[in-house]
Short mmCIF file of C-alpha atoms in Angstrom, two decimals:
data_model
loop_
_atom_site.label_atom_id
_atom_site.label_comp_id
_atom_site.label_asym_id
_atom_site.label_seq_id
_atom_site.Cartn_x
_atom_site.Cartn_y
_atom_site.Cartn_z
CA MET A 1080 277.04 -33.52 -48.53
CA ALA A 1081 276.81 -37.34 -48.28
CA PHE A 1082 274.58 -39.14 -45.53
CA PHE A 1083 275.62 -42.75 -45.21
CA GLY A 1084 272.90 -45.77 -45.07
CA SER A 1085 270.57 -43.76 -47.79
CA SER A 1086 270.55 -44.11 -51.59
CA LYS A 1087 268.75 -41.02 -52.27
CA LYS A 1088 270.26 -37.77 -53.30
CA SER A 1089 270.49 -34.95 -50.41
CA LYS A 1090 269.80 -31.57 -51.47
CA THR A 1091 271.37 -28.45 -50.11
CA ILE A 1092 268.98 -25.72 -49.18
CA GLU A 1093 270.32 -22.27 -48.05
CA ALA A 1094 268.42 -20.85 -45.44
CA LYS A 1095 268.30 -16.55 -46.05
CA PRO A 1096 267.96 -14.55 -42.88
CA THR A 1097 264.70 -12.60 -42.87
CA GLU A 1098 265.25 -8.60 -43.43
CA ILE A 1099 262.81 -7.90 -40.64
CA GLN A 1100 265.05 -10.04 -38.05
CA GLN A 1101 268.18 -8.11 -39.24
CA LYS A 1102 266.32 -4.76 -38.52
CA ILE A 1103 264.96 -5.13 -35.09
CA THR A 1104 267.79 -6.93 -33.43
CA PRO A 1105 270.18 -4.22 -31.86
CA LYS A 1106 273.91 -5.03 -31.69
CA VAL A 1107 274.97 -5.64 -28.39
CA GLU A 1108 277.54 -7.19 -26.44
CA SER A 1109 278.10 -10.77 -26.94
CA SER A 1110 277.90 -12.77 -24.07
CA LYS A 1111 278.18 -16.63 -23.00
CA ASP A 1112 277.02 -15.57 -19.41
CA ILE A 1113 274.06 -16.94 -17.32
CA ILE A 1114 271.70 -14.34 -17.95
CA LYS A 1115 271.66 -14.34 -22.03
CA THR A 1116 271.62 -10.78 -23.19
CA PRO A 1117 268.24 -9.99 -24.85
CA SER A 1118 267.94 -9.74 -28.68
CA LEU A 1119 264.09 -9.57 -29.22
CA ASP A 1120 261.25 -7.21 -28.12
CA VAL A 1121 264.27 -5.02 -26.88
CA SER A 1122 264.30 -1.19 -26.07
CA VAL A 1123 267.93 0.17 -26.40
CA LEU A 1124 269.42 3.14 -24.96
CA LYS A 1125 272.58 4.27 -26.67
CA ASN A 1126 275.83 4.72 -25.31
CA LEU A 1127 276.03 8.39 -26.11
CA ILE A 1128 272.49 9.18 -24.52
CA LYS A 1129 272.16 10.47 -21.01
CA VAL A 1130 268.88 9.99 -19.47
CA LYS A 1131 267.05 10.72 -16.04
CA ALA A 1132 263.66 9.34 -16.23
CA SER A 1133 261.58 6.54 -14.86
CA ILE A 1134 261.08 3.88 -17.12
CA GLU A 1135 257.95 1.12 -17.21
CA GLY A 1136 256.61 -1.40 -19.87
CA GLY A 1137 257.14 -4.71 -21.47
CA GLY A 1138 259.78 -6.31 -23.14
CA SER A 1139 263.61 -6.01 -22.25
CA LEU A 1140 265.78 -2.93 -21.96
CA ILE A 1141 269.30 -2.57 -22.83
CA ILE A 1142 271.32 0.62 -21.36
CA GLY A 1143 274.70 1.92 -22.88
CA GLY A 1144 275.18 5.21 -21.30
CA TYR A 1145 274.26 7.19 -18.32
CA PHE A 1146 270.99 6.79 -16.74
CA GLU A 1147 269.49 7.90 -13.41
CA GLY A 1148 265.89 7.07 -12.05
CA ASP A 1149 263.59 4.02 -11.86
CA ILE A 1150 263.10 1.25 -13.97
CA SER A 1151 260.04 -1.15 -14.07
CA ILE A 1152 260.72 -4.04 -16.85
CA LYS A 1153 258.60 -7.26 -17.36
CA ASN A 1154 261.57 -9.45 -18.91
CA THR A 1155 265.28 -8.23 -18.57
CA VAL A 1156 267.52 -5.37 -17.64
CA PHE A 1157 270.92 -5.18 -19.25
CA ILE A 1158 273.48 -2.70 -18.28
CA GLU A 1159 276.07 -2.81 -20.51
CA LYS A 1160 280.00 -2.45 -20.00
CA GLY A 1161 281.04 1.13 -20.37
CA ALA A 1162 277.60 2.04 -18.87
CA LYS A 1163 277.08 4.33 -15.76
CA VAL A 1164 273.45 3.64 -13.73
CA ASN A 1165 272.10 5.30 -10.52
CA ALA A 1166 268.59 3.67 -10.35
CA THR A 1167 266.16 1.52 -8.43
CA ILE A 1168 265.29 -1.39 -11.03
CA LYS A 1169 262.32 -4.07 -10.74
CA ALA A 1170 262.64 -6.71 -13.47
CA LYS A 1171 262.77 -10.70 -14.00
CA ASP A 1172 266.54 -10.87 -14.74
CA ILE A 1173 268.90 -8.12 -14.39
CA LYS A 1174 272.28 -8.44 -15.73
CA ILE A 1175 275.09 -5.74 -15.23
CA SER A 1176 278.44 -5.39 -17.02
CA GLY A 1177 278.76 -1.77 -16.52
CA ASP A 1178 278.93 0.84 -13.20
CA PHE A 1179 275.64 0.55 -11.07
CA GLU A 1180 274.89 1.96 -7.78
CA GLY A 1181 271.15 1.67 -6.31
CA THR A 1182 268.74 -0.96 -5.69
CA ILE A 1183 267.82 -3.94 -7.59
CA TYR A 1184 264.73 -6.43 -7.27
CA ALA A 1185 265.11 -9.63 -9.70
CA ALA A 1186 262.11 -12.13 -9.44
CA ASN A 1187 264.25 -14.39 -11.19
CA ALA A 1188 267.94 -13.82 -11.15
CA VAL A 1189 270.85 -11.11 -10.81
CA GLU A 1190 274.37 -11.55 -12.86
CA ILE A 1191 277.23 -9.13 -12.16
CA THR A 1192 279.47 -10.04 -14.66
CA SER A 1193 283.17 -9.94 -14.52
CA SER A 1194 283.52 -6.46 -15.67
CA GLY A 1195 280.57 -5.43 -13.39
CA LYS A 1196 280.60 -2.88 -10.40
CA PHE A 1197 277.87 -2.73 -8.09
CA GLN A 1198 277.22 -0.63 -4.96
CA GLY A 1199 274.05 -0.71 -3.28
CA LEU A 1200 271.01 -3.85 -2.40
CA ILE A 1201 270.47 -6.74 -4.44
CA ASN A 1202 267.11 -8.78 -4.00
CA SER A 1203 266.45 -11.65 -5.87
CA ASN A 1204 265.74 -15.42 -6.12
CA LYS A 1205 269.21 -16.49 -7.49
CA ALA A 1206 272.31 -14.32 -7.71
CA PHE A 1207 275.47 -14.49 -9.63
CA LEU A 1208 278.51 -12.40 -8.48
CA GLY A 1209 281.07 -12.21 -11.22
CA GLY A 1210 282.52 -8.62 -10.51
CA ALA A 1211 283.34 -5.87 -8.03
CA VAL A 1212 280.14 -5.65 -5.33
CA GLU A 1213 279.66 -3.66 -2.27
CA GLY A 1214 276.72 -3.77 -0.39
CA VAL A 1215 273.33 -6.17 1.12
CA ILE A 1216 272.86 -9.45 -0.97
CA LYS A 1217 269.62 -11.02 0.05
CA SER A 1218 268.66 -14.05 -2.43
CA ALA A 1219 265.65 -16.47 -1.48
CA ASN A 1220 267.12 -19.54 -3.35
CA SER A 1221 271.04 -19.18 -3.78
CA ILE A 1222 274.17 -16.92 -4.41
CA GLU A 1223 277.19 -17.91 -6.35
CA ILE A 1224 280.33 -15.64 -6.38
CA THR A 1225 282.39 -16.79 -9.34
CA LYS A 1226 285.82 -16.85 -9.57
CA SER A 1227 286.22 -13.15 -10.90
CA GLY A 1228 283.87 -12.21 -7.88
CA LEU A 1229 285.18 -9.75 -5.54
CA VAL A 1230 282.50 -9.25 -2.60
CA LYS A 1231 282.41 -6.70 0.26
CA ALA A 1232 278.98 -7.75 2.08
CA LYS A 1233 277.24 -5.88 4.71
CA GLU A 1234 275.34 -8.92 4.74
CA CYS A 1235 275.00 -11.98 1.94
CA LYS A 1236 272.19 -13.65 2.82
CA SER A 1237 270.37 -17.03 0.88
CA LYS A 1238 269.56 -20.78 1.43
CA ASN A 1239 272.48 -22.20 -0.27
CA ILE A 1240 275.77 -19.96 -1.22
CA LYS A 1241 278.97 -21.35 -3.14
CA ILE A 1242 282.05 -19.10 -2.91
CA VAL A 1243 284.61 -19.50 -5.99
CA GLY A 1244 285.88 -16.11 -5.73
CA LYS A 1245 286.48 -13.68 -2.64
CA LEU A 1246 284.13 -12.59 0.12
CA ASP A 1247 284.76 -10.03 2.85
CA GLY A 1248 282.03 -9.37 5.52
CA LYS A 1249 278.91 -11.56 6.80
CA VAL A 1250 277.62 -14.54 5.31
CA ILE A 1251 274.34 -16.10 6.62
CA ALA A 1252 273.29 -19.44 4.69
CA SER A 1253 270.20 -21.23 5.91
CA GLU A 1254 271.19 -24.47 4.53
CA LEU A 1255 274.73 -24.94 2.88
CA LEU A 1256 277.59 -22.79 2.65
CA GLU A 1257 280.27 -24.19 -0.11
CA ILE A 1258 283.82 -22.79 -0.34
CA THR A 1259 285.53 -24.33 -3.25
CA SER A 1260 289.48 -24.67 -4.17
CA GLY A 1261 290.49 -21.25 -4.30
CA GLY A 1262 287.58 -19.54 -2.72
CA ALA A 1263 288.01 -17.53 0.42
CA VAL A 1264 285.98 -15.78 2.95
CA ASN A 1265 286.98 -13.53 6.01
CA GLY A 1266 284.25 -12.33 8.14
CA THR A 1267 281.16 -13.62 10.18
CA ILE A 1268 279.93 -16.81 8.97
CA ILE A 1269 276.51 -17.91 10.25
CA THR A 1270 275.48 -21.50 8.45
CA LYS A 1271 273.55 -24.76 9.17
CA GLY A 1272 276.44 -26.67 7.15
CA ILE A 1273 279.55 -25.92 5.53
CA LYS A 1274 281.76 -27.61 2.91
CA THR A 1275 285.26 -26.82 2.30
CA GLU A 1276 287.28 -27.96 -0.56
CA GLN A 1277 290.96 -28.34 -0.46
CA GLY A 1278 292.53 -25.04 -1.28
CA GLY A 1279 289.43 -22.97 0.13
CA SER A 1280 290.32 -20.38 3.00
CA VAL A 1281 287.66 -19.58 5.91
CA VAL A 1282 288.77 -17.09 8.31
CA GLY A 1283 286.52 -15.65 10.97
CA ASN A 1284 283.73 -16.11 13.43
CA ILE A 1285 281.60 -19.23 12.46
CA GLN A 1286 278.30 -19.42 14.32
CA THR A 1287 275.44 -22.04 13.95
CA TYR A 1288 272.35 -20.94 12.03
CA ASP A 1289 269.09 -20.55 13.88
CA ALA A 1290 265.94 -19.53 12.38
CA SER A 1291 264.39 -18.02 15.48
CA ILE A 1292 267.24 -15.75 15.41
CA HIS A 1293 268.62 -15.08 11.74
CA GLU A 1294 265.56 -15.64 9.90
CA ASP A 1295 263.20 -12.74 8.44
CA ASP A 1296 259.71 -12.43 8.65
CA ASN A 1297 259.13 -13.02 5.00
CA ASN A 1298 260.43 -16.70 4.61
CA ASP A 1299 258.47 -17.50 1.50
CA PRO A 1300 261.28 -18.27 -1.53
CA THR A 1301 258.62 -17.39 -3.82
CA LYS A 1302 258.29 -13.86 -2.77
CA LEU A 1303 261.24 -10.91 -2.77
CA ILE A 1304 262.93 -10.78 0.38
CA ASN A 1305 262.00 -7.63 2.39
CA ILE A 1306 264.84 -4.71 2.57
CA THR A 1307 264.31 -2.54 5.81
CA PRO A 1308 264.31 1.31 5.74
CA GLN A 1309 267.76 1.43 7.07
CA ASP A 1310 269.07 -0.06 4.38
CA MET A 1311 267.39 1.89 1.59
CA GLN A 1312 268.74 5.07 3.68
CA LYS A 1313 272.21 3.65 3.28
CA TYR A 1314 272.10 2.84 -0.34
CA ALA A 1315 269.29 4.65 -2.01
CA LYS A 1316 269.87 6.83 -4.81
CA LYS A 1317 271.06 10.66 -4.02
CA PRO A 1318 268.89 13.35 -4.49
CA GLN A 1319 269.79 15.39 -7.51
CA GLU A 1320 270.29 18.65 -5.45
CA GLU A 1321 272.87 16.91 -3.55
CA LYS A 1322 274.90 16.31 -6.95
CA GLU A 1323 274.52 19.75 -7.90
CA GLU A 1324 275.82 20.91 -4.65
CA VAL A 1325 278.16 24.21 -4.85
CA LYS A 1326 281.84 23.40 -4.58
#
């Protein structure tokens, strides 16, 4: 390969991947999504494994099979397409491409990809919803419902909410609700400001946001939003004995 503006001959050096890197990097679903699929310092539960347990540790975790229990991980939890999880998860980032039921706490961000199905509670700093989502979504900083997102929300609450997909239910935006072309909201809307592009759809009752009425006791964006016991009772994991009930 020649480089213009230099009389020196260039040398071509072939970089060889290290054997160690090849051995420790698991094969995972390729992604160009918002939360990157973890590839280093990762524990993997394969798609043929069924696990009922409590998991706690550093690094990241990829789940490809069936899991039921509690998870507390320092970095990223990724639920692959085809996986089925019933759990309470606490992590920095949580990415869901499979089926999930339960409660998630993400100190940074939550992402439901286009293949993801979620039912339960989301409690995060930022949320990107691109799959089928049903339940309560509380995010301290922002929520974006992407083009493929279909959300049925008992409550969808954040400072800034952007809707490119579809949302049915109650929306609370303490700063701005933005509905882009093709986006649609149907339900109760409570917001300080609203921006609607041509082609966006808004159907329902619109109210002005009032912090004294609509704000939680915990208004610190650096902390996770408090989820009430009533929310937990509706969406908490089902006890094992209920699942094994005699028909």
